[in-house]
XYZ file of C-alpha atoms in Angstrom:
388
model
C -15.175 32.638 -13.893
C -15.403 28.668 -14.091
C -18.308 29.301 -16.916
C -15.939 31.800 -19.031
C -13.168 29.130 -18.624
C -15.151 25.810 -19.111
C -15.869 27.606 -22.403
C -13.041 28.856 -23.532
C -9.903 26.369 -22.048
C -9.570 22.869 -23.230
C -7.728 21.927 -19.974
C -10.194 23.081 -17.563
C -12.721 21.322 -19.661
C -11.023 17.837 -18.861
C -10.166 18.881 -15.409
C -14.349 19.125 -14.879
C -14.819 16.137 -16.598
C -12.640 13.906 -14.966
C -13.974 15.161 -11.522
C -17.590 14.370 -12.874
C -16.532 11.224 -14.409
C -13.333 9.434 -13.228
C -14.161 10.301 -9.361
C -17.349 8.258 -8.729
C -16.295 5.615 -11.376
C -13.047 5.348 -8.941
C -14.909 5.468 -5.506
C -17.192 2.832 -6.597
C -14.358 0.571 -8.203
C -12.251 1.113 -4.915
C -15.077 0.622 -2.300
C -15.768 -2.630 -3.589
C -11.615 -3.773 -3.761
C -11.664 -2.905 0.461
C -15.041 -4.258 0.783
C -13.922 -7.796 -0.583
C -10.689 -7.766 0.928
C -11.933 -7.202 4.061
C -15.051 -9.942 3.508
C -11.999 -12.231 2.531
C -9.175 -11.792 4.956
C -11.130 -10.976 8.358
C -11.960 -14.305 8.854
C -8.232 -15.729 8.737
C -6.819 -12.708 9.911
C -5.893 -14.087 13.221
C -4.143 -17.198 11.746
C -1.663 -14.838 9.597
C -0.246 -11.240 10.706
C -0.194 -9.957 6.704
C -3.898 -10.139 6.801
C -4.147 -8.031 9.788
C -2.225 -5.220 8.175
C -4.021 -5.693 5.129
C -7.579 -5.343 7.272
C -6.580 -2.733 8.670
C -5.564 -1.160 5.453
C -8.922 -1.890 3.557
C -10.473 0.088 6.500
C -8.381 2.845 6.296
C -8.300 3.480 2.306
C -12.366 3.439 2.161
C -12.037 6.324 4.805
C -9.369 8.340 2.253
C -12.140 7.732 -0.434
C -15.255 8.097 1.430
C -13.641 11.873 3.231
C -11.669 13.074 0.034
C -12.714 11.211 -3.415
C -16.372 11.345 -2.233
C -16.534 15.063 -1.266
C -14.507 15.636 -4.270
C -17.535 14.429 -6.074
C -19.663 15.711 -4.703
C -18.458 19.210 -4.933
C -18.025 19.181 -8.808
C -20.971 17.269 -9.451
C -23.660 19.001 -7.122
C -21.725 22.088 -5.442
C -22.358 20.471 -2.083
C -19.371 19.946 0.358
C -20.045 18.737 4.260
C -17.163 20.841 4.880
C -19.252 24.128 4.574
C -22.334 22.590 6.384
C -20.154 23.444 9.352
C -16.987 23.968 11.309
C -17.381 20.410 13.334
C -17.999 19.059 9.470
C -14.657 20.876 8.023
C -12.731 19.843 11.033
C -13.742 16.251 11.075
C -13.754 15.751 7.281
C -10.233 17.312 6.583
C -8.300 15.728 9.969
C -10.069 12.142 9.132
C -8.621 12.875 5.544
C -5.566 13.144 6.050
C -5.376 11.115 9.605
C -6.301 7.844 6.840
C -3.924 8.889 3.653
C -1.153 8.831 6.194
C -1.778 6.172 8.278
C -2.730 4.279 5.283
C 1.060 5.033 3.496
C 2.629 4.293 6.976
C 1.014 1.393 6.954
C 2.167 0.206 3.842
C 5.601 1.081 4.211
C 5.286 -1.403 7.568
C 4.034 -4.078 5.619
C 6.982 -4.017 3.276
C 9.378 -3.636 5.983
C 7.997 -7.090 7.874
C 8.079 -8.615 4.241
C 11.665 -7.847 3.763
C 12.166 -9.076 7.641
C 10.566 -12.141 6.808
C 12.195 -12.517 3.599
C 16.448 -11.549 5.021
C 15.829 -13.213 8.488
C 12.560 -15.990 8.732
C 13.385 -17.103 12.314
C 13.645 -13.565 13.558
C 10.798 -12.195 11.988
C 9.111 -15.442 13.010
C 9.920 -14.802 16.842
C 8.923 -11.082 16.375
C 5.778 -11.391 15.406
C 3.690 -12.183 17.791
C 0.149 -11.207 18.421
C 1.117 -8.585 21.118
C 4.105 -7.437 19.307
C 1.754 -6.989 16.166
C -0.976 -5.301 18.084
C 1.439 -2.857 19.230
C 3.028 -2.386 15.801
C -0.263 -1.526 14.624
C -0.913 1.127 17.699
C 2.477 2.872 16.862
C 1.404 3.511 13.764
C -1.932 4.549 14.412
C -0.925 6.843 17.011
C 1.798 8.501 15.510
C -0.471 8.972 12.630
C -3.257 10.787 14.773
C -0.234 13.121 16.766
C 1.413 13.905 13.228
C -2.392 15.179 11.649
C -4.073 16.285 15.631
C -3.050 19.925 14.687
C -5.350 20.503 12.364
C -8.295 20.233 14.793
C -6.608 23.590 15.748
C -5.995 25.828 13.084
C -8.750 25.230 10.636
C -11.663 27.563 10.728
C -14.934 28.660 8.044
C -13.627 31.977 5.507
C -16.379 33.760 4.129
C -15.812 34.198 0.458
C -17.947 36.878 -1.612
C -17.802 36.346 -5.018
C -18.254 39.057 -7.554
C -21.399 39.896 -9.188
C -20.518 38.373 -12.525
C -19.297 35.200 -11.195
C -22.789 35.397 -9.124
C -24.775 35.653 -12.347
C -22.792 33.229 -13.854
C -21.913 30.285 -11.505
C -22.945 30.664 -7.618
C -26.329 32.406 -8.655
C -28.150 31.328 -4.996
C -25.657 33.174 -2.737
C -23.171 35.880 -2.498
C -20.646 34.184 -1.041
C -19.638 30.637 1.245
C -17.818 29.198 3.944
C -14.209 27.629 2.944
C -12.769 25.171 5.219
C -9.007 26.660 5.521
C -6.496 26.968 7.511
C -7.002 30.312 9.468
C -5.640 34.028 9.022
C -3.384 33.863 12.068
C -1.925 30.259 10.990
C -1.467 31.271 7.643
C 2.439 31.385 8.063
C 1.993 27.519 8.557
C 0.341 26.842 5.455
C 4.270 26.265 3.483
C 5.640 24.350 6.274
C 2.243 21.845 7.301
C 2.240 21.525 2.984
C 5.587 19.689 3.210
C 5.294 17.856 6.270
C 2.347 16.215 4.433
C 4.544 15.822 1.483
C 7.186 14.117 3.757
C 5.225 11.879 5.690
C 2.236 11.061 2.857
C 5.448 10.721 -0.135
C 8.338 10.589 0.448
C 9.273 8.517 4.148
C 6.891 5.618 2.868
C 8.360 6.101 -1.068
C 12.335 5.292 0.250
C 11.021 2.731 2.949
C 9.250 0.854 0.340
C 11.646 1.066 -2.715
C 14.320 -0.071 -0.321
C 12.554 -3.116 0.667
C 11.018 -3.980 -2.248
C 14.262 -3.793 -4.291
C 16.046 -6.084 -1.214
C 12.467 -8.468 -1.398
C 12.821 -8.828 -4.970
C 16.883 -9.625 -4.592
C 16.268 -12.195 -1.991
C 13.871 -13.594 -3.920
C 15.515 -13.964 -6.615
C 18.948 -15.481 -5.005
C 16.389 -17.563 -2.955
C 15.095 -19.477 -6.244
C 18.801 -20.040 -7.546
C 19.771 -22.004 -4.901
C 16.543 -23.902 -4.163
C 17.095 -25.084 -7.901
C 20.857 -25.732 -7.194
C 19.899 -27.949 -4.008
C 16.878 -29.561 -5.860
C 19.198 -30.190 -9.099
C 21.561 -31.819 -6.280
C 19.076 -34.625 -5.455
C 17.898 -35.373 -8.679
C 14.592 -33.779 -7.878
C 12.539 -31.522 -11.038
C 10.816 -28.511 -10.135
C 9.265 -28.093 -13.141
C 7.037 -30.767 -12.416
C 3.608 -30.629 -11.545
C 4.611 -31.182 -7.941
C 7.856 -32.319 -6.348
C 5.406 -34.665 -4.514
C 4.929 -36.765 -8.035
C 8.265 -36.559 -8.870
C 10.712 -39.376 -7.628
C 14.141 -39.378 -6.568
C 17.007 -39.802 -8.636
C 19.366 -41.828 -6.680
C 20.960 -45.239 -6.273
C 21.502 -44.910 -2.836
C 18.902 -47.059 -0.880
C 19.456 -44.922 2.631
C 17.319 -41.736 3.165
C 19.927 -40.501 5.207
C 22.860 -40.702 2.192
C 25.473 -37.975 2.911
C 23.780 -36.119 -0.010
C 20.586 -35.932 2.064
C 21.891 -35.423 5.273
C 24.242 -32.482 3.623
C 20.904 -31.215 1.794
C 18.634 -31.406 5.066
C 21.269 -29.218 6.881
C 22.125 -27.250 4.031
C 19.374 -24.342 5.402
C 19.823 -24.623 8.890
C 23.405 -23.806 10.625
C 23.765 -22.667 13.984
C 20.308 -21.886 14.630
C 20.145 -19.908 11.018
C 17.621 -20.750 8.719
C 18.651 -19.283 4.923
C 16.379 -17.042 2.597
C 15.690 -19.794 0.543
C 14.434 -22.444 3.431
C 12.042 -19.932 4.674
C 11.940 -17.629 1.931
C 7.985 -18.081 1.660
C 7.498 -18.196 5.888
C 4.324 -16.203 6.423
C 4.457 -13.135 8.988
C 3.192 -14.088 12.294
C 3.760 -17.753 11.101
C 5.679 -20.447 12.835
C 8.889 -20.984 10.821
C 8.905 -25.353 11.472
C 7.062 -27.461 9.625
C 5.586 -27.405 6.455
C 6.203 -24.085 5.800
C 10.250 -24.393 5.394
C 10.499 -25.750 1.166
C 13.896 -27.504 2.699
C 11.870 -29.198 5.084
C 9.336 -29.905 2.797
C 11.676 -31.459 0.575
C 13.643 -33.225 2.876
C 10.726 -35.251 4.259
C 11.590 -38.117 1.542
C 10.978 -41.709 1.281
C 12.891 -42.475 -1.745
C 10.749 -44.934 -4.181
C 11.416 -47.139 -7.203
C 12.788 -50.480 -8.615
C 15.813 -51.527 -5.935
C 14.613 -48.622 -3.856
C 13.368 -48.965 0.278
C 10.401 -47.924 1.656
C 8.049 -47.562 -1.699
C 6.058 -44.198 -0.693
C 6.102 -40.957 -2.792
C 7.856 -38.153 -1.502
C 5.283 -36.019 0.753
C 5.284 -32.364 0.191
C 2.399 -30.431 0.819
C 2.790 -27.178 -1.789
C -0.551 -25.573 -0.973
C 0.996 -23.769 1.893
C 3.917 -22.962 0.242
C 1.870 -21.365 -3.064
C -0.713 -19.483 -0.705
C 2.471 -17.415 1.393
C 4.123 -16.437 -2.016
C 0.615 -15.395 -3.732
C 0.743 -13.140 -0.605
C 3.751 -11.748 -0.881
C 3.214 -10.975 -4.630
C 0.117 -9.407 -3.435
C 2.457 -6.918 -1.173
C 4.702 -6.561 -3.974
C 2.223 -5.291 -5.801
C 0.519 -2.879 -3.401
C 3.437 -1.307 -2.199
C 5.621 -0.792 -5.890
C 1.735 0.507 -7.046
C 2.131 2.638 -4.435
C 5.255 4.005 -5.435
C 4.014 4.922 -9.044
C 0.612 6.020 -7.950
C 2.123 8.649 -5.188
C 5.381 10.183 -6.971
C 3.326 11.942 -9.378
C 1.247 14.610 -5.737
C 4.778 14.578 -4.534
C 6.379 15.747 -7.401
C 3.105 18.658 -7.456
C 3.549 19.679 -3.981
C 7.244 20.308 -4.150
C 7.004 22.064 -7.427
C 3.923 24.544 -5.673
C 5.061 25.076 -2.706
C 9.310 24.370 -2.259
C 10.252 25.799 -5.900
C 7.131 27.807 -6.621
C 7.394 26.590 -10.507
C 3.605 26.687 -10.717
C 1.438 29.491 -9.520
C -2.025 28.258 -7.443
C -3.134 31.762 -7.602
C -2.849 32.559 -11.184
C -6.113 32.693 -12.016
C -6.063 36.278 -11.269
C -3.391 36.577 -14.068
C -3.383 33.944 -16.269
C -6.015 31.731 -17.077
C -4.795 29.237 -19.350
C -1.625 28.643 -16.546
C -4.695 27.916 -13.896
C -6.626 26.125 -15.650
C -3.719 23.890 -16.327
C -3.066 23.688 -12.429
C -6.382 22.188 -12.107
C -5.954 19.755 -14.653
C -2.609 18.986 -13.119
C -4.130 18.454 -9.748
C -6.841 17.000 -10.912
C -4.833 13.817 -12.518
C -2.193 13.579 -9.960
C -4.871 13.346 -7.121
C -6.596 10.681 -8.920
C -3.271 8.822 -9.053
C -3.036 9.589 -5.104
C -6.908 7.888 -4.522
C -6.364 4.680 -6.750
C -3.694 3.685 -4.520
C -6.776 3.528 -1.759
């Protein structure tokens, strides 16, 4: 049938093409994002627990292209699946599959929970992440990920499928019929239920966990920048500058501990609480003293100028500072990607399998509705692989 409908359907014409075309041109374009990442951030990965996650990540999203994008490919291109070389193959091909996409979306949905962390409460993220907290953070999720997916080792198995003697003729002209890698004939009562789970834990947990912490992120962020611009308006100081470093201090007062600067210095830190906007840029697994507080930062001052003591530039190091929020814009944009990128297979699977709007089987009806499926399917699961 697939020569009758390349022929004849428009849709099923693009959904071919797009597997021919857009599939390798993604795999290729997306193997060589997690290959640089992971050249990039291994070697600092221990000085910075973002870069862990994000290794870890690179690692598993070339293992949702190489099992699913990949043997899409191939499929399409050359009619050649590992899944039917074998029930090991189909077993180990679809659990690693799906083990990755949701370990991968769990993983994400971490990340932006420890950014938010970092971003509401610096000192208590600071204290939390440790290496040994973050090593276990990172077996939870792993493990939960192989538990939620192990059941599919169980209930796949090879169906035979013969194929008529006109779609021999006309598509499949070497054999009579092939081994599918499905879920098998006593399990099919599963098929509904194990559709949505995926759904739930692939879609939708990670889509609320990361739109919640993203839009709290972006908030803090935000009321983070007001009042570092209220407290740097308050001692004269100009971020607009190239630097605060080459910028001098507006005041009369020859004392670096005036009550303005004393008031400024403690302005962040009250009762062993640092503010969003002292530590708003404190790195996960990073200490939260030092150079990496912007009060602190800007409170190291040796005030300069005619009739002013001491004669020395104000000293603070930005590089520190500007590498933490290039990171966290880096998150930002991973994770809200994420969230446009994955909505669309959501929206699919609940509209196939919870509401039934759209028929999988109709090409035994209706081949203009199927071939429209495919197409459907086709683009949504391309969204799903650009996110790896």
């Amino acid at each position: 049938y697939e020569v009758e409908l390349y022929a004849t359907i428009g849709e099923y014409r693009a959904h071919k093409w797009l597997n021919w075309v857009a599939s390798p041109a993604l795999f290729c374009i997306g193997t060589a994002g997690n290959v640089l990442l992971i050249w990039l951030l291994l070697p600092n990965c221990k000085a910075t627990a973002t870069y862990r996650y994000l290794v870890l990540l690179g690692l598993l999203d070339q293992m949702v292209l190489t099992s699913g994008l990949l043997s899409r490919w191939l499929q399409h291109a050359f009619g050649f699946s590992l899944e039917r070389t074998g029930l090991v193959a189909c077993l180990i091909n679809k659990f690693a599959s799906y083990f990755a996409s949701t370990c991968s979306a769990l993983l994400i949905g971490v990340v932006s929970l420890e950014r938010a962390l970092a971003i509401r409460s610096p000192l208590r993220a600071a204290r939390m992440q440790s290496g040994r907290r973050l090593r276990l953070v990172m077996l939870a999720v792993v493990t939960f990920s192989l538990l939620a997916n192990c059941h599919w080792l169980f209930i796949l198995d090879h169906h035979y499928v013969s194929a008529s003697d006109d779609d021999v003729n006309a598509t499949n002209a070497s054999f009579e019929a092939y081994p599918m890698c499905d879920i098998r004939e006593s399990a099919q009562h599963l098929s509904s239920i194990l559709s949505v789970a995926d759904a739930v834990l692939y879609s939708v947990v990670p889509l609320v966990v990361i739109f919640t912490c993203n839009a709290t992120t972006i908030a803090k962020l935000r009321q983070a920048r007001l009042r570092r611009l209220r407290q740097l308006s308050a001692v004269g100081l100009d971020e607009t500058a190239p630097g605060v470093s080459a910028t001098k201090v507006k005041t009369k007062t020859t004392n670096s501990r005036s009550p303005e600067l004393v008031h400024w210095r403690a302005g962040g830190a009250r009762d062993g609480k640092v503010t969003a906007d002292a530590e708003v840029t404190a790195p996960l697994g990073g200490s939260s003293s030092g150079s990496g507080s912007r009060i602190r930062e800007l409170a190291n001052v040796s005030v300069c100028g005619s009739g002013v003591s001491g004669g020395s530039h104000v000293r603070s190091p930005m590089n520190r500072r500007a590498s933490v929020q290039q990171v966290t814009v880096l998150l930002l944009s991973i994770s809200t990607f994420y969230l446009v990128a994955s909505l669309p297979v959501a929206l699919l699977k609940i509209l196939t399998t919870i509401a039934g709007v759209i028929d999988t089987n109709a090409v035994n009806s209706d081949y203009r509705m199927y071939s429209q499926y495919r197409l459907a399917e086709t683009i949504t699961y391309l969204c799903m692989y650009s996110n790896h």
